[in-house]
Amino acid sequence: MDEGFRMEKNRKIRIPYEISFRGKVLFLVLLFGIAIFFIVYYPLISHQVNPFDVAAPKGQIVLAQNFTFGSVNYTNAIAMTSQNNILVLKGNDNMGDTLTMKMVTPDWCIDLWVWGGSTSGWQLKYNCSREIQISQYAFRRVPTHEAREILYWYLESGYIIVLHETGPVQNYELVNFTVTYGETTGNGFLKVALGKS
């Protein structure tokens, strides 16, 4: 009687091969599913798809021009307008009313012209400032065709931003600036090309 009990106690429970194989396959499928979720879907869910940044200029060569606007004569200046789209921002979040544009390159400054209507005409809001505040409504947000949640910001026609230097401009001089919206700051930079004199 004791011997039979010992034999029963030492005998291991055997799982049929089919059940063991199915369990292993199910475990591997579950493991691969979790790995695919963390590799593919988790970054899309947890990270911001289109954070705010300066989309352009990012090193483009821009031709400097001489022009008169209002009562101001500009020499070798860069005019950012709704027609030339030199300045393009991107982002899909609403982080307040105001953006801050700041010059990084020494001796360069910003003029902001705003259309005041047919009676007032163009008004100079900032004159050779190192930093300006501009409304988010100075930009129209346009979704891309491929993914409508990605928005690019273009200057509206009633705003002109002029970058100019207080001294002589060097050919292919690098000009750096930042645009801050909410807590996020994007960097923009361009090379100034001088036309043939």
mmCIF file of C-alpha atoms in Angstrom:
data_model
loop_
_atom_site.group_PDB
_atom_site.id
_atom_site.type_symbol
_atom_site.label_atom_id
_atom_site.label_comp_id
_atom_site.label_asym_id
_atom_site.label_seq_id
_atom_site.Cartn_x
_atom_site.Cartn_y
_atom_site.Cartn_z
ATOM 1 C CA MET A 1 0.000 0.000 0.000
ATOM 2 C CA ASP A 2 2.815 2.391 0.827
ATOM 3 C CA GLU A 3 4.598 1.421 -2.413
ATOM 4 C CA GLY A 4 1.548 2.175 -4.545
ATOM 5 C CA PHE A 5 1.107 5.541 -2.883
ATOM 6 C CA ARG A 6 4.757 6.396 -3.495
ATOM 7 C CA MET A 7 4.465 5.473 -7.171
ATOM 8 C CA GLU A 8 1.385 7.671 -7.533
ATOM 9 C CA LYS A 9 3.183 10.528 -5.808
ATOM 10 C CA ASN A 10 6.291 10.316 -8.049
ATOM 11 C CA ARG A 11 4.311 10.065 -11.280
ATOM 12 C CA LYS A 12 4.271 13.429 -13.134
ATOM 13 C CA ILE A 13 1.157 14.781 -14.780
ATOM 14 C CA ARG A 14 1.690 14.762 -18.537
ATOM 15 C CA ILE A 15 0.018 17.359 -20.784
ATOM 16 C CA PRO A 16 -0.945 16.020 -24.201
ATOM 17 C CA TYR A 17 1.315 17.220 -27.045
ATOM 18 C CA GLU A 18 -1.523 19.013 -28.931
ATOM 19 C CA ILE A 19 -2.480 21.146 -25.926
ATOM 20 C CA SER A 20 1.174 21.944 -25.187
ATOM 21 C CA PHE A 21 1.802 22.969 -28.812
ATOM 22 C CA ARG A 22 -1.330 25.169 -28.915
ATOM 23 C CA GLY A 23 -0.305 26.855 -25.663
ATOM 24 C CA LYS A 24 3.158 27.657 -27.034
ATOM 25 C CA VAL A 25 1.743 29.036 -30.303
ATOM 26 C CA LEU A 26 -0.797 31.141 -28.426
ATOM 27 C CA PHE A 27 1.966 32.502 -26.163
ATOM 28 C CA LEU A 28 4.146 33.420 -29.192
ATOM 29 C CA VAL A 29 1.221 35.131 -30.982
ATOM 30 C CA LEU A 30 0.450 37.128 -27.845
ATOM 31 C CA LEU A 31 4.133 38.073 -27.462
ATOM 32 C CA PHE A 32 4.375 39.241 -31.114
ATOM 33 C CA GLY A 33 1.116 41.186 -30.776
ATOM 34 C CA ILE A 34 2.406 43.095 -27.756
ATOM 35 C CA ALA A 35 5.733 43.792 -29.519
ATOM 36 C CA ILE A 36 3.978 45.100 -32.655
ATOM 37 C CA PHE A 37 1.716 47.306 -30.544
ATOM 38 C CA PHE A 38 4.683 48.911 -28.762
ATOM 39 C CA ILE A 39 6.704 49.305 -31.960
ATOM 40 C CA VAL A 40 3.972 50.629 -34.257
ATOM 41 C CA TYR A 41 0.901 51.878 -32.433
ATOM 42 C CA TYR A 42 2.215 53.142 -29.094
ATOM 43 C CA PRO A 43 4.436 55.900 -30.601
ATOM 44 C CA LEU A 44 1.500 57.100 -32.709
ATOM 45 C CA ILE A 45 -0.835 57.210 -29.728
ATOM 46 C CA SER A 46 1.558 58.639 -27.141
ATOM 47 C CA HIS A 47 3.481 61.210 -29.184
ATOM 48 C CA GLN A 48 2.292 64.409 -30.754
ATOM 49 C CA VAL A 49 1.806 63.825 -34.493
ATOM 50 C CA ASN A 50 2.523 67.381 -35.631
ATOM 51 C CA PRO A 51 4.280 69.479 -32.976
ATOM 52 C CA PHE A 52 4.804 73.203 -33.548
ATOM 53 C CA ASP A 53 7.950 74.155 -35.480
ATOM 54 C CA VAL A 54 9.292 76.402 -38.211
ATOM 55 C CA ALA A 55 8.822 74.413 -41.442
ATOM 56 C CA ALA A 56 10.610 77.010 -43.615
ATOM 57 C CA PRO A 57 13.072 78.540 -44.060
ATOM 58 C CA LYS A 58 15.476 75.767 -43.120
ATOM 59 C CA GLY A 59 18.649 76.923 -44.857
ATOM 60 C CA GLN A 60 17.131 78.113 -48.150
ATOM 61 C CA ILE A 61 18.971 80.754 -50.144
ATOM 62 C CA VAL A 62 16.772 83.871 -50.326
ATOM 63 C CA LEU A 63 17.478 86.803 -52.637
ATOM 64 C CA ALA A 64 17.797 90.120 -50.789
ATOM 65 C CA GLN A 65 15.987 93.051 -52.376
ATOM 66 C CA ASN A 66 15.982 96.843 -52.318
ATOM 67 C CA PHE A 67 12.480 98.283 -51.996
ATOM 68 C CA THR A 68 10.457 101.083 -50.461
ATOM 69 C CA PHE A 69 7.501 100.249 -48.271
ATOM 70 C CA GLY A 70 5.463 103.086 -46.857
ATOM 71 C CA SER A 71 8.017 105.732 -45.956
ATOM 72 C CA VAL A 72 10.863 103.259 -45.298
ATOM 73 C CA ASN A 73 13.638 102.471 -47.819
ATOM 74 C CA TYR A 74 15.069 98.965 -47.438
ATOM 75 C CA THR A 75 18.468 97.866 -48.755
ATOM 76 C CA ASN A 76 19.278 94.146 -49.074
ATOM 77 C CA ALA A 77 16.257 93.156 -46.984
ATOM 78 C CA ILE A 78 14.097 90.019 -46.917
ATOM 79 C CA ALA A 79 10.333 90.536 -47.148
ATOM 80 C CA MET A 80 8.236 87.589 -45.901
ATOM 81 C CA THR A 81 4.783 87.817 -47.481
ATOM 82 C CA SER A 82 1.748 85.701 -48.279
ATOM 83 C CA GLN A 83 2.896 85.611 -51.919
ATOM 84 C CA ASN A 84 6.438 84.264 -51.474
ATOM 85 C CA ASN A 85 5.826 81.958 -48.450
ATOM 86 C CA ILE A 86 9.390 82.329 -47.194
ATOM 87 C CA LEU A 87 8.083 81.869 -43.634
ATOM 88 C CA VAL A 88 6.025 78.696 -43.095
ATOM 89 C CA LEU A 89 5.169 77.283 -39.675
ATOM 90 C CA LYS A 90 3.574 73.953 -38.795
ATOM 91 C CA GLY A 91 1.632 72.454 -35.924
ATOM 92 C CA ASN A 92 -1.866 71.331 -35.027
ATOM 93 C CA ASP A 93 -2.217 72.511 -31.425
ATOM 94 C CA ASN A 94 -3.836 75.704 -30.183
ATOM 95 C CA MET A 95 -1.439 77.065 -27.552
ATOM 96 C CA GLY A 96 -2.702 80.615 -27.180
ATOM 97 C CA ASP A 97 -3.158 83.804 -29.169
ATOM 98 C CA THR A 98 0.370 85.072 -29.603
ATOM 99 C CA LEU A 99 3.585 83.911 -31.237
ATOM 100 C CA THR A 100 6.995 85.460 -30.545
ATOM 101 C CA MET A 101 9.530 85.869 -33.333
ATOM 102 C CA LYS A 102 13.072 86.611 -32.200
ATOM 103 C CA MET A 103 16.250 87.349 -34.155
ATOM 104 C CA VAL A 104 19.285 85.294 -33.129
ATOM 105 C CA THR A 105 21.842 86.678 -35.605
ATOM 106 C CA PRO A 106 23.479 89.874 -34.283
ATOM 107 C CA ASP A 107 22.783 93.184 -36.109
ATOM 108 C CA TRP A 108 19.623 91.815 -37.764
ATOM 109 C CA CYS A 109 16.164 93.076 -36.810
ATOM 110 C CA ILE A 110 12.495 92.661 -37.712
ATOM 111 C CA ASP A 111 9.898 95.104 -39.037
ATOM 112 C CA LEU A 112 6.244 94.103 -38.926
ATOM 113 C CA TRP A 113 3.795 95.806 -41.300
ATOM 114 C CA VAL A 114 0.049 95.323 -40.788
ATOM 115 C CA TRP A 115 -2.700 96.362 -43.194
ATOM 116 C CA GLY A 116 -4.999 98.794 -41.348
ATOM 117 C CA GLY A 117 -7.699 99.006 -44.014
ATOM 118 C CA SER A 118 -8.229 101.374 -46.936
ATOM 119 C CA THR A 119 -8.320 104.454 -44.684
ATOM 120 C CA SER A 120 -5.170 103.686 -42.662
ATOM 121 C CA GLY A 121 -3.156 101.676 -45.206
ATOM 122 C CA TRP A 122 -0.016 99.813 -44.137
ATOM 123 C CA GLN A 123 1.089 100.522 -40.568
ATOM 124 C CA LEU A 124 4.528 99.820 -39.113
ATOM 125 C CA LYS A 125 3.864 97.936 -35.853
ATOM 126 C CA TYR A 126 7.486 97.051 -35.041
ATOM 127 C CA ASN A 127 10.457 99.063 -36.288
ATOM 128 C CA CYS A 128 13.845 97.271 -36.264
ATOM 129 C CA SER A 129 12.995 95.108 -33.239
ATOM 130 C CA ARG A 130 14.968 92.079 -32.114
ATOM 131 C CA GLU A 131 11.738 90.441 -30.921
ATOM 132 C CA ILE A 132 8.122 90.842 -32.048
ATOM 133 C CA GLN A 133 4.740 89.518 -30.927
ATOM 134 C CA ILE A 134 2.370 88.436 -33.676
ATOM 135 C CA SER A 135 -1.148 87.006 -33.471
ATOM 136 C CA GLN A 136 -1.771 83.410 -34.481
ATOM 137 C CA TYR A 137 -4.552 84.842 -36.665
ATOM 138 C CA ALA A 138 -1.884 86.453 -38.853
ATOM 139 C CA PHE A 139 -1.482 82.937 -40.277
ATOM 140 C CA ARG A 140 -3.888 80.746 -42.189
ATOM 141 C CA ARG A 141 -3.639 77.059 -41.349
ATOM 142 C CA VAL A 142 -3.803 74.773 -44.346
ATOM 143 C CA PRO A 143 -4.019 70.973 -44.007
ATOM 144 C CA THR A 144 -1.910 68.792 -46.279
ATOM 145 C CA HIS A 145 -3.724 66.606 -48.799
ATOM 146 C CA GLU A 146 -2.287 63.310 -47.522
ATOM 147 C CA ALA A 147 -3.064 63.727 -43.830
ATOM 148 C CA ARG A 148 -5.561 66.373 -42.819
ATOM 149 C CA GLU A 149 -4.258 66.514 -39.241
ATOM 150 C CA ILE A 150 -0.926 68.011 -40.408
ATOM 151 C CA LEU A 151 -1.323 71.776 -40.651
ATOM 152 C CA TYR A 152 1.016 74.288 -42.263
ATOM 153 C CA TRP A 153 0.761 77.972 -41.355
ATOM 154 C CA TYR A 154 1.143 80.634 -44.065
ATOM 155 C CA LEU A 155 1.182 84.417 -43.533
ATOM 156 C CA GLU A 156 -2.109 86.146 -44.300
ATOM 157 C CA SER A 157 -2.117 88.871 -46.963
ATOM 158 C CA GLY A 158 -2.493 91.666 -44.380
ATOM 159 C CA TYR A 159 0.929 91.034 -42.816
ATOM 160 C CA ILE A 160 4.500 91.572 -44.031
ATOM 161 C CA ILE A 161 7.580 90.689 -42.000
ATOM 162 C CA VAL A 162 10.816 92.350 -43.119
ATOM 163 C CA LEU A 163 14.216 91.084 -41.969
ATOM 164 C CA HIS A 164 17.040 93.572 -42.422
ATOM 165 C CA GLU A 165 20.498 94.324 -41.085
ATOM 166 C CA THR A 166 21.588 97.561 -39.469
ATOM 167 C CA GLY A 167 24.948 97.361 -41.283
ATOM 168 C CA PRO A 168 26.186 96.006 -44.623
ATOM 169 C CA VAL A 169 24.944 92.535 -45.631
ATOM 170 C CA GLN A 170 27.454 89.845 -46.623
ATOM 171 C CA ASN A 171 26.712 87.588 -49.589
ATOM 172 C CA TYR A 172 25.365 84.207 -48.367
ATOM 173 C CA GLU A 173 25.229 85.490 -44.808
ATOM 174 C CA LEU A 174 23.426 83.068 -42.497
ATOM 175 C CA VAL A 175 20.447 84.612 -40.662
ATOM 176 C CA ASN A 176 18.951 82.724 -37.697
ATOM 177 C CA PHE A 177 15.683 83.374 -35.875
ATOM 178 C CA THR A 178 13.269 81.548 -33.593
ATOM 179 C CA VAL A 179 9.478 81.418 -33.391
ATOM 180 C CA THR A 180 7.952 80.498 -30.023
ATOM 181 C CA TYR A 181 4.346 79.386 -29.630
ATOM 182 C CA GLY A 182 3.207 78.364 -26.163
ATOM 183 C CA GLU A 183 6.084 76.416 -24.603
ATOM 184 C CA THR A 184 7.552 75.294 -27.946
ATOM 185 C CA THR A 185 10.283 77.091 -29.892
ATOM 186 C CA GLY A 186 11.142 76.375 -33.520
ATOM 187 C CA ASN A 187 14.314 77.463 -35.308
ATOM 188 C CA GLY A 188 14.448 79.020 -38.756
ATOM 189 C CA PHE A 189 17.457 80.065 -40.794
ATOM 190 C CA LEU A 190 18.201 81.287 -44.299
ATOM 191 C CA LYS A 191 21.143 82.422 -46.422
ATOM 192 C CA VAL A 192 20.921 85.895 -47.871
ATOM 193 C CA ALA A 193 21.998 86.115 -51.506
ATOM 194 C CA LEU A 194 22.857 89.530 -52.888
ATOM 195 C CA GLY A 195 21.770 90.298 -56.423
ATOM 196 C CA LYS A 196 24.242 91.489 -59.062
ATOM 197 C CA SER A 197 24.908 95.201 -58.719
#
